[in-house]
CSV table of C-alpha atoms and ligand atoms in Angstrom, one decimal:
chain,number,residue,atom,x,y,z
A,910,MET,CA,0.0,0.0,0.0
A,911,ASN,CA,1.5,3.4,-0.9
A,912,GLN,CA,1.8,6.2,1.6
A,913,LEU,CA,-1.1,8.3,0.3
A,914,ILE,CA,-3.4,5.3,0.5
A,915,ALA,CA,-2.2,4.3,3.9
A,916,LYS,CA,-3.1,7.8,5.2
A,917,SER,CA,-6.6,7.7,3.6
A,918,GLU,CA,-9.7,7.7,5.7
A,919,ILE,CA,-10.7,4.6,3.8
A,920,ALA,CA,-7.3,2.7,4.2
A,921,ASP,CA,-9.0,0.0,6.3
A,922,ILE,CA,-11.4,-0.7,3.4
A,923,ILE,CA,-8.6,-0.8,0.8
A,924,GLU,CA,-6.8,-3.3,3.0
A,925,LYS,CA,-9.8,-5.6,2.8
A,926,VAL,CA,-9.9,-5.2,-1.0
A,927,GLU,CA,-6.2,-6.1,-1.2
A,928,ALA,CA,-6.8,-9.2,0.9
A,929,GLY,CA,-9.8,-10.2,-1.2
A,930,GLU,CA,-12.3,-9.8,1.6
A,931,ARG,CA,-15.9,-9.0,1.0
A,932,LEU,CA,-17.0,-5.5,1.8
A,933,SER,CA,-19.9,-4.7,4.2
A,934,PHE,CA,-22.8,-2.3,4.0
A,935,ASP,CA,-21.0,0.2,6.2
A,936,ASP,CA,-17.9,0.0,3.9
A,937,GLY,CA,-20.0,0.7,0.9
A,938,VAL,CA,-21.6,3.8,2.5
A,939,ARG,CA,-18.3,5.1,3.7
A,940,LEU,CA,-16.9,4.7,0.1
A,941,PHE,CA,-19.8,6.7,-1.3
A,942,LYS,CA,-19.3,9.4,1.4
A,943,SER,CA,-15.6,9.6,0.9
A,944,ASN,CA,-14.2,12.1,-1.7
A,945,ASP,CA,-10.8,10.3,-1.9
A,946,ILE,CA,-11.7,9.4,-5.5
A,947,THR,CA,-8.2,8.3,-6.5
A,948,THR,CA,-8.0,5.8,-3.7
A,949,ILE,CA,-11.4,4.4,-4.5
A,950,GLY,CA,-10.5,4.2,-8.1
A,951,TRP,CA,-7.1,2.6,-7.4
A,952,ALA,CA,-8.9,-0.2,-5.4
A,953,ALA,CA,-11.6,-0.7,-8.1
A,954,ASN,CA,-8.9,-0.8,-10.8
A,955,LEU,CA,-7.1,-3.5,-8.8
A,956,VAL,CA,-10.3,-5.6,-8.7
A,957,ARG,CA,-10.9,-4.9,-12.4
A,958,TRP,CA,-7.4,-6.2,-13.2
A,959,ARG,CA,-7.7,-9.3,-11.1
A,960,LYS,CA,-10.9,-10.2,-12.8
A,961,ASN,CA,-10.4,-9.0,-16.4
A,962,GLY,CA,-6.7,-8.0,-16.7
A,963,ASN,CA,-6.2,-5.3,-19.2
A,964,ARG,CA,-9.0,-6.4,-21.5
A,965,THR,CA,-11.9,-4.0,-22.2
A,966,TYR,CA,-14.9,-5.6,-23.8
A,967,TYR,CA,-17.2,-4.1,-26.4
A,968,ILE,CA,-20.0,-5.6,-28.5
A,969,VAL,CA,-21.2,-4.9,-32.0
A,970,ASN,CA,-24.9,-4.5,-31.3
A,971,ARG,CA,-28.0,-2.7,-32.3
A,972,HIS,CA,-30.8,-1.5,-30.0
A,973,ILE,CA,-34.4,-1.4,-31.0
A,974,ASN,CA,-37.1,0.1,-28.8
A,975,HIS,CA,-40.2,-1.6,-30.3
A,976,THR,CA,-42.8,0.6,-28.5
A,977,ASP,CA,-42.8,3.7,-26.3
A,978,ILE,CA,-46.3,3.2,-25.0
A,979,CYS,CA,-46.1,2.3,-21.4
A,980,LYS,CA,-48.7,2.0,-18.6
A,981,ASN,CA,-46.2,2.7,-15.9
A,982,ARG,CA,-45.1,6.3,-16.7
A,983,CYS,CA,-42.2,6.3,-14.3
A,984,LYS,CA,-41.4,9.8,-13.2
A,985,PHE,CA,-37.7,9.6,-14.3
A,986,CYS,CA,-38.6,8.4,-17.8
A,987,ALA,CA,-38.8,10.8,-20.8
A,988,PHE,CA,-39.1,7.9,-23.3
A,989,SER,CA,-42.6,6.6,-22.5
A,990,ARG,CA,-45.9,7.9,-23.9
A,991,SER,CA,-49.5,7.1,-23.3
A,992,GLU,CA,-51.6,5.8,-26.2
A,993,GLY,CA,-52.6,8.6,-28.6
A,994,GLU,CA,-50.1,11.0,-27.2
A,995,GLU,CA,-47.8,12.8,-29.7
A,996,GLY,CA,-44.7,10.7,-30.4
A,997,ALA,CA,-46.4,7.4,-29.3
A,998,TYR,CA,-45.5,4.5,-31.6
A,999,THR,CA,-45.6,0.7,-31.7
A,1000,MET,CA,-43.6,-1.1,-34.4
A,1001,SER,CA,-45.2,-4.0,-36.2
A,1002,ILE,CA,-43.2,-7.3,-36.3
A,1003,GLU,CA,-42.4,-6.5,-40.0
A,1004,GLU,CA,-41.1,-3.0,-39.0
A,1005,ILE,CA,-38.9,-4.5,-36.3
A,1006,VAL,CA,-37.4,-7.0,-38.8
A,1007,ALA,CA,-36.9,-4.1,-41.3
A,1008,ARG,CA,-35.2,-2.0,-38.6
A,1009,ALA,CA,-33.0,-4.9,-37.7
A,1010,GLU,CA,-32.1,-5.3,-41.4
A,1011,GLU,CA,-30.7,-1.8,-41.5
A,1012,TYR,CA,-26.9,-1.8,-40.9
A,1013,TYR,CA,-26.8,-5.6,-40.6
A,1014,ALA,CA,-25.0,-6.1,-43.9
A,1015,ASP,CA,-22.4,-3.4,-42.8
A,1016,LEU,CA,-22.0,-4.2,-39.1
A,1017,LYS,CA,-22.7,-7.9,-38.9
A,1018,TYR,CA,-23.8,-7.2,-35.3
A,1019,THR,CA,-24.0,-10.2,-33.0
A,1020,GLU,CA,-26.7,-8.8,-30.6
A,1021,LEU,CA,-30.1,-7.2,-30.9
A,1022,HIS,CA,-31.1,-5.4,-27.7
A,1023,LEU,CA,-34.9,-5.0,-27.5
A,1024,VAL,CA,-36.5,-2.9,-24.8
A,1025,GLY,CA,-39.8,-1.2,-24.8
A,1026,GLY,CA,-42.7,0.1,-22.7
A,1027,LEU,CA,-45.4,-1.9,-21.1
A,1028,HIS,CA,-48.0,-1.7,-23.9
A,1029,PRO,CA,-51.4,-2.3,-22.3
A,1030,ALA,CA,-52.9,-4.0,-25.4
A,1031,MET,CA,-50.4,-5.8,-27.5
A,1032,PRO,CA,-51.0,-9.6,-27.2
A,1033,PHE,CA,-48.6,-12.3,-26.0
A,1034,ASP,CA,-48.0,-13.4,-29.6
A,1035,TYR,CA,-46.5,-10.0,-30.4
A,1036,TYR,CA,-43.5,-10.8,-28.2
A,1037,THR,CA,-43.0,-14.4,-29.2
A,1038,GLY,CA,-43.7,-13.4,-32.8
A,1039,MET,CA,-41.0,-10.7,-32.8
A,1040,LEU,CA,-38.4,-13.0,-31.4
A,1041,SER,CA,-39.2,-15.9,-33.8
A,1042,ALA,CA,-39.3,-13.6,-36.8
A,1043,LEU,CA,-35.9,-12.1,-35.8
A,1044,LYS,CA,-34.4,-15.5,-35.1
A,1045,GLU,CA,-35.6,-16.8,-38.5
A,1046,ARG,CA,-34.0,-13.9,-40.4
A,1047,PHE,CA,-30.9,-13.5,-38.2
A,1048,PRO,CA,-30.3,-17.0,-36.7
A,1049,ASP,CA,-26.8,-16.1,-35.5
A,1050,VAL,CA,-27.8,-13.0,-33.7
A,1051,HIS,CA,-28.3,-13.2,-29.9
A,1052,LEU,CA,-31.6,-11.7,-28.8
A,1053,GLN,CA,-31.2,-9.8,-25.5
A,1054,ALA,CA,-34.8,-8.7,-24.9
A,1055,PHE,CA,-37.3,-7.5,-22.4
A,1056,THR,CA,-36.3,-6.3,-18.9
A,1057,ALA,CA,-37.6,-8.1,-15.8
A,1058,VAL,CA,-40.4,-5.5,-15.7
A,1059,GLU,CA,-41.5,-6.3,-19.2
A,1060,ILE,CA,-41.3,-10.0,-18.6
A,1061,LYS,CA,-43.8,-9.8,-15.7
A,1062,HIS,CA,-46.1,-7.6,-17.9
A,1063,ILE,CA,-45.9,-10.0,-20.9
A,1064,ALA,CA,-46.6,-13.0,-18.5
A,1065,GLU,CA,-49.7,-11.2,-17.3
A,1066,ILE,CA,-50.9,-10.4,-20.8
A,1067,GLY,CA,-50.5,-14.0,-21.7
A,1068,GLY,CA,-52.1,-15.3,-18.5
A,1069,TYR,CA,-48.9,-17.3,-17.7
A,1070,SER,CA,-46.7,-17.6,-14.7
A,1071,VAL,CA,-43.4,-15.8,-15.1
A,1072,GLU,CA,-41.7,-19.2,-15.4
A,1073,GLU,CA,-44.0,-20.4,-18.2
A,1074,CYS,CA,-43.7,-17.0,-19.9
A,1075,LEU,CA,-39.9,-17.2,-19.8
A,1076,ARG,CA,-40.0,-20.8,-21.2
A,1077,ARG,CA,-42.1,-19.7,-24.1
A,1078,LEU,CA,-40.0,-16.6,-24.8
A,1079,LYS,CA,-36.9,-18.8,-24.7
A,1080,ASP,CA,-38.4,-21.3,-27.1
A,1081,ALA,CA,-39.2,-18.4,-29.5
A,1082,GLY,CA,-35.5,-17.2,-29.4
A,1083,LEU,CA,-34.9,-15.2,-26.3
A,1084,GLY,CA,-31.2,-15.4,-25.4
A,1085,SER,CA,-30.8,-13.3,-22.3
A,1086,ILE,CA,-32.5,-10.4,-20.6
A,1087,PRO,CA,-31.1,-6.8,-20.2
A,1088,GLY,CA,-30.6,-5.2,-16.8
A,1089,GLY,CA,-33.2,-2.5,-16.9
A,1090,GLY,CA,-36.0,-1.9,-14.5
A,1091,ALA,CA,-34.0,-2.4,-11.3
A,1092,GLU,CA,-33.7,1.3,-10.7
A,1093,ILE,CA,-33.2,1.4,-6.8
A,1094,PHE,CA,-34.8,-1.4,-4.9
A,1095,ALA,CA,-35.6,0.5,-1.7
A,1096,PRO,CA,-39.4,0.9,-1.5
A,1097,GLU,CA,-39.2,4.5,-0.2
A,1098,VAL,CA,-37.3,5.6,-3.3
A,1099,ARG,CA,-39.3,3.5,-5.7
A,1100,ASN,CA,-42.6,5.0,-4.4
A,1101,GLN,CA,-41.2,8.4,-5.2
A,1102,VAL,CA,-39.7,7.8,-8.7
A,1103,CYS,CA,-41.7,4.9,-10.2
A,1104,PRO,CA,-44.7,4.2,-8.0
A,1105,GLU,CA,-46.4,2.0,-10.7
A,1106,LYS,CA,-43.4,-0.2,-11.3
A,1107,MET,CA,-43.0,-3.7,-9.9
A,1108,THR,CA,-41.3,-3.8,-6.5
A,1109,GLY,CA,-37.7,-4.5,-6.1
A,1110,ASP,CA,-38.5,-7.9,-4.6
A,1111,GLU,CA,-40.5,-8.7,-7.7
A,1112,TRP,CA,-37.6,-7.6,-10.0
A,1113,LEU,CA,-35.3,-9.9,-8.1
A,1114,SER,CA,-37.8,-12.8,-8.2
A,1115,VAL,CA,-38.3,-12.6,-12.0
A,1116,THR,CA,-34.6,-12.4,-12.4
A,1117,ARG,CA,-34.1,-15.5,-10.1
A,1118,THR,CA,-36.6,-17.4,-12.2
A,1119,ALA,CA,-34.8,-16.5,-15.4
A,1120,HIS,CA,-31.4,-17.5,-14.0
A,1121,LYS,CA,-32.8,-20.8,-12.8
A,1122,LEU,CA,-34.0,-21.5,-16.4
A,1123,GLY,CA,-30.4,-20.8,-17.7
A,1124,ILE,CA,-31.3,-17.3,-19.0
A,1125,LYS,CA,-28.5,-14.9,-18.0
A,1126,SER,CA,-29.0,-11.2,-17.4
A,1127,ASN,CA,-27.5,-7.9,-16.4
A,1128,ALA,CA,-28.4,-5.6,-13.6
A,1129,THR,CA,-28.7,-1.8,-13.7
A,1130,MET,CA,-28.8,0.8,-11.0
A,1131,LEU,CA,-30.4,4.2,-11.7
A,1132,TYR,CA,-28.7,6.8,-9.6
A,1133,GLY,CA,-28.5,10.6,-9.2
A,1134,HIS,CA,-32.2,11.3,-8.3
A,1135,VAL,CA,-33.6,11.1,-4.7
A,1136,GLU,CA,-31.7,8.0,-3.5
A,1137,ARG,CA,-29.2,8.2,-0.6
A,1138,PRO,CA,-25.8,6.4,-0.5
A,1139,GLU,CA,-27.4,3.8,1.8
A,1140,ASP,CA,-30.0,3.0,-0.9
A,1141,ARG,CA,-27.3,2.5,-3.5
A,1142,VAL,CA,-25.4,0.1,-1.2
A,1143,ASP,CA,-28.6,-1.7,-0.2
A,1144,HIS,CA,-29.3,-2.1,-4.0
A,1145,MET,CA,-25.9,-3.6,-4.6
A,1146,LEU,CA,-26.1,-6.0,-1.7
A,1147,LYS,CA,-29.4,-7.4,-2.9
A,1148,LEU,CA,-27.8,-8.0,-6.3
A,1149,ARG,CA,-24.8,-9.6,-4.7
A,1150,GLU,CA,-27.0,-11.9,-2.6
A,1151,LEU,CA,-28.9,-13.1,-5.7
A,1152,GLN,CA,-25.7,-13.6,-7.6
A,1153,ASP,CA,-24.4,-15.8,-4.8
A,1154,GLU,CA,-27.5,-17.8,-5.2
A,1155,THR,CA,-27.7,-18.1,-9.0
A,1156,GLY,CA,-24.5,-16.9,-10.6
A,1157,GLY,CA,-26.7,-15.7,-13.5
A,1158,PHE,CA,-25.6,-12.0,-13.7
A,1159,MET,CA,-23.1,-11.0,-16.3
A,1160,SER,CA,-22.6,-7.3,-15.7
A,1161,PHE,CA,-23.5,-4.4,-13.5
A,1162,ILE,CA,-24.5,-1.2,-15.3
A,1163,PRO,CA,-24.8,2.0,-13.3
A,1164,LEU,CA,-27.1,4.4,-15.2
A,1165,ARG,CA,-26.9,8.1,-14.4
A,1166,PHE,CA,-30.4,9.8,-14.2
A,1167,HIS,CA,-30.9,12.2,-17.1
A,1168,PRO,CA,-33.5,14.7,-16.0
A,1169,ILE,CA,-34.6,16.6,-19.1
A,1170,ASN,CA,-38.2,16.2,-20.2
A,1171,THR,CA,-39.0,14.1,-17.1
A,1172,ASP,CA,-41.3,14.7,-14.1
A,1173,LEU,CA,-38.2,14.9,-11.9
A,1174,ALA,CA,-36.6,17.7,-14.0
A,1175,ASN,CA,-36.7,19.9,-10.9
A,1176,LEU,CA,-34.0,17.6,-9.4
A,1177,ALA,CA,-31.6,18.6,-12.1
A,1178,ARG,CA,-28.2,19.7,-10.7
A,1179,PRO,CA,-24.9,20.0,-12.3
A,1180,ARG,CA,-23.7,16.5,-13.5
A,1181,SER,CA,-21.0,15.3,-11.2
A,1182,GLY,CA,-18.2,13.3,-12.8
A,1183,ILE,CA,-17.0,12.3,-9.4
A,1184,ASP,CA,-20.4,10.8,-8.5
A,1185,ASP,CA,-20.4,8.9,-11.8
A,1186,LEU,CA,-17.0,7.5,-11.1
A,1187,LYS,CA,-18.0,6.5,-7.6
A,1188,ALA,CA,-21.0,4.6,-8.9
A,1189,VAL,CA,-18.8,2.5,-11.2
A,1190,ALA,CA,-15.9,2.1,-8.7
A,1191,VAL,CA,-18.1,1.3,-5.6
A,1192,GLY,CA,-20.1,-1.1,-7.8
A,1193,ARG,CA,-16.9,-2.9,-8.8
A,1194,LEU,CA,-15.8,-3.1,-5.1
A,1195,MET,CA,-19.1,-4.2,-3.6
A,1196,LEU,CA,-20.1,-6.6,-6.4
A,1197,ASP,CA,-17.2,-9.0,-5.9
A,1198,ASN,CA,-19.2,-11.8,-7.6
A,1199,PHE,CA,-20.1,-10.0,-10.8
A,1200,PRO,CA,-17.7,-10.8,-13.6
A,1201,HIS,CA,-18.1,-7.4,-15.4
A,1202,VAL,CA,-19.0,-3.7,-14.8
A,1203,LYS,CA,-20.2,-1.7,-17.8
A,1204,ALA,CA,-19.6,1.9,-18.6
A,1205,PHE,CA,-22.5,2.4,-20.9
A,1206,TRP,CA,-21.0,5.3,-22.9
A,1207,ILE,CA,-24.4,6.5,-24.0
A,1208,MET,CA,-25.3,7.5,-20.5
A,1209,PHE,CA,-21.8,8.2,-19.2
A,1210,GLY,CA,-20.7,10.4,-22.1
A,1211,LEU,CA,-17.7,9.3,-24.1
A,1212,LYS,CA,-15.0,11.1,-22.2
A,1213,LEU,CA,-16.1,9.9,-18.8
A,1214,ALA,CA,-16.7,6.3,-20.0
A,1215,GLN,CA,-13.0,6.3,-21.0
A,1216,VAL,CA,-12.0,7.3,-17.5
A,1217,ALA,CA,-14.4,4.8,-16.0
A,1218,LEU,CA,-12.2,2.1,-17.6
A,1219,SER,CA,-9.6,2.9,-15.0
A,1220,PHE,CA,-12.2,3.0,-12.2
A,1221,GLY,CA,-13.4,-0.5,-12.3
A,1222,ALA,CA,-15.3,-0.8,-15.6
A,1223,ASP,CA,-14.1,-3.4,-18.1
A,1224,ASP,CA,-16.9,-3.1,-20.7
A,1225,PHE,CA,-17.7,-0.1,-23.0
A,1226,ASP,CA,-20.9,-1.6,-24.4
A,1227,GLY,CA,-21.2,-1.3,-28.1
A,1228,THR,CA,-22.2,0.3,-31.4
A,1229,VAL,CA,-25.9,0.7,-30.2
A,1230,VAL,CA,-26.9,2.4,-33.5
A,1231,GLU,CA,-30.2,3.9,-32.2
A,1232,GLU,CA,-31.1,4.9,-28.7
A,1233,LYS,CA,-34.2,6.7,-27.5
A,1234,ILE,CA,-34.4,6.2,-23.7
A,1235,THR,CA,-31.5,8.5,-22.8
A,1236,HIS,CA,-31.7,10.8,-25.8
A,1237,ARG,CA,-35.3,11.8,-25.1
A,1238,ALA,CA,-34.0,12.7,-21.6
A,1239,GLY,CA,-31.4,15.0,-22.9
A,1240,ALA,CA,-28.3,12.9,-23.5
A,1241,GLU,CA,-25.7,14.7,-25.6
A,1242,THR,CA,-23.8,11.6,-26.7
A,1243,PRO,CA,-24.1,10.3,-30.3
A,1244,GLU,CA,-26.6,7.4,-30.8
A,1245,ALA,CA,-24.0,5.3,-32.6
A,1246,LEU,CA,-20.3,4.7,-32.5
A,1247,THR,CA,-18.3,2.9,-35.2
A,1248,VAL,CA,-16.1,-0.1,-34.2
A,1249,THR,CA,-13.0,1.9,-35.2
A,1250,ASP,CA,-14.0,4.7,-32.8
A,1251,ILE,CA,-14.8,2.3,-30.0
A,1252,ARG,CA,-11.4,0.5,-30.4
A,1253,ARG,CA,-9.5,3.8,-30.5
A,1254,MET,CA,-11.3,5.1,-27.4
A,1255,ILE,CA,-10.4,1.9,-25.5
A,1256,GLU,CA,-6.8,1.8,-26.7
A,1257,GLU,CA,-6.3,5.4,-25.5
A,1258,THR,CA,-7.0,4.1,-22.0
A,1259,GLY,CA,-4.0,1.7,-22.2
A,1260,THR,CA,-6.3,-1.3,-22.2
A,1261,VAL,CA,-6.8,-3.8,-25.0
A,1262,PRO,CA,-10.1,-3.8,-26.9
A,1263,VAL,CA,-11.7,-7.2,-27.2
A,1264,GLU,CA,-14.9,-7.8,-29.2
A,1265,ARG,CA,-17.3,-10.0,-27.2
A,1266,ASP,CA,-20.7,-11.6,-27.8
A,1267,THR,CA,-23.5,-11.1,-25.4
A,1268,VAL,CA,-22.3,-13.8,-23.0
A,1269,TYR,CA,-18.7,-12.5,-23.1
A,1270,ARG,CA,-17.2,-15.0,-25.5
A,1271,GLU,CA,-14.5,-13.4,-27.6
A,1272,VAL,CA,-15.6,-12.8,-31.2
A,1273,VAL,CA,-13.0,-13.5,-33.9
A,1274,ARG,CA,-13.9,-12.0,-37.3
B,1141,LIG,O1,-34.8,0.7,-16.6
B,1141,LIG,C1,-35.1,5.4,-18.1
B,1141,LIG,C2,-33.3,3.7,-17.5
B,1141,LIG,C3,-33.4,1.6,-18.3
B,1141,LIG,C4,-34.0,7.2,-17.8
B,1141,LIG,O2,-28.5,-4.8,-20.0
B,1141,LIG,C5,-33.1,6.2,-17.6
B,1141,LIG,O3,-26.8,-4.2,-21.2
B,1141,LIG,C6,-31.4,7.6,-17.2
B,1141,LIG,O4,-32.1,-1.5,-19.4
B,1141,LIG,N1,-32.1,8.7,-17.4
B,1141,LIG,C7,-33.5,0.8,-19.6
B,1141,LIG,N2,-31.8,6.3,-17.3
B,1141,LIG,C8,-32.1,0.7,-20.3
B,1141,LIG,C9,-31.5,-0.6,-20.0
B,1141,LIG,C10,-30.1,-0.9,-20.4
B,1141,LIG,C11,-29.3,0.1,-21.0
B,1141,LIG,C12,-28.1,-0.3,-21.5
B,1141,LIG,C13,-27.6,-1.6,-21.4
B,1141,LIG,C14,-28.4,-2.5,-20.8
B,1141,LIG,C15,-27.9,-3.9,-20.6
B,1141,LIG,C16,-29.6,-2.2,-20.3
B,1141,LIG,O5,-33.1,3.0,-18.7
B,1141,LIG,C17,-34.5,1.7,-17.4
B,1141,LIG,C18,-34.2,2.9,-16.6
B,1141,LIG,O6,-33.4,2.6,-15.5
B,1141,LIG,N3,-33.8,5.1,-17.7
B,1141,LIG,N4,-35.2,6.8,-18.1
B,1141,LIG,C19,-33.4,8.6,-17.7
B,1141,LIG,N5,-34.2,9.6,-17.8
B,1142,LIG,FE1,-42.2,2.4,-18.8
B,1142,LIG,FE2,-39.7,1.6,-18.5
B,1142,LIG,FE3,-40.2,4.2,-19.0
B,1142,LIG,FE4,-40.9,3.1,-16.6
B,1142,LIG,S1,-38.8,3.3,-17.4
B,1142,LIG,S2,-42.2,4.4,-17.9
B,1142,LIG,S3,-41.5,1.0,-17.3
B,1142,LIG,S4,-40.6,2.5,-20.4
């Protein structure tokens, strides 16, 4: 341990990290409350190196948001619309396949990322139909689709249990599920920012069921609104506990709240790069059983996503192509990056870009 770290107010926590010991709730809260950002980053980078060496993963993918109509209308969401409202849309299955076709010849992407609102009327067959049509046209493309929140909704629409719904979606081509909808699990926070959304326990339960069926997933944390450091750490510990049980999580993805055009716009305060780096680094330190931490450049911004790669993150996400959720909430990042740009941005951080597929196998082209 160098002298500066030895003198730090969090030196005892760093010692635990060096020894490979699991951090406690209090450790996590102290890390968030400490402004010794270089020490926090040093420790997170150590864990990143132990787990992933100097590799930084990226994926050639394409996002499609099939509908923005959503019955939940979470207060932090600028993407969703009610039926009939200006901007409301629902793509037909043909349109989804046509969208997926765009750029496929050029990019040969390996993943389609499908996330949408909770449409009150679209039938169960819409979801299985979209997966099977995509799988038929793009048999080699992994379909990462429907957050745990959508899965529960789709199950209700079909009149199935979550388990039966997941089995049917898997049969239709579902490969894995994205990490959205987790937000912050603490009920006091959820009641303020997304009162209509499933509870944190329900999110964990759907995810547990998916993992038990062999469907892997990611986990997000939406931060930078009304939550306290204690709520962030509680969120992380619930994820860590489920991961101990199932081992089904691939990556942790902190998502910075973007306030523009949302009902929580009054919470807007200057964006803190330090807070963004803490979310990544403390996530890396608390989630000792998660293989990967993702700096989703769309939300982080390109420059800070690069820095995050030295603060615990080992994944830059991907080409994305089209993104509405963050851009309707004021994101200033581009919607797409080329592979050349991604590799260059990663190389500049002194790490080695590695193309991965959805489940982190190396892709050799
Ligand atoms: O659950 C909504 C978030 C999530 C806002 O698994 C917002 O690889 C910030 O799940 N500001 C959906 N965030 C996106 C998602 C995702 C994204 C990237 C990668 C992966 C993955 C998953 O977007 C929602 C919510 O937490 N969100 N509105 C907003 N205004
Ligand atoms: Fe609907 Fe998801 Fe937006 Fe909430 S975050 S309103 S569930 S689309």
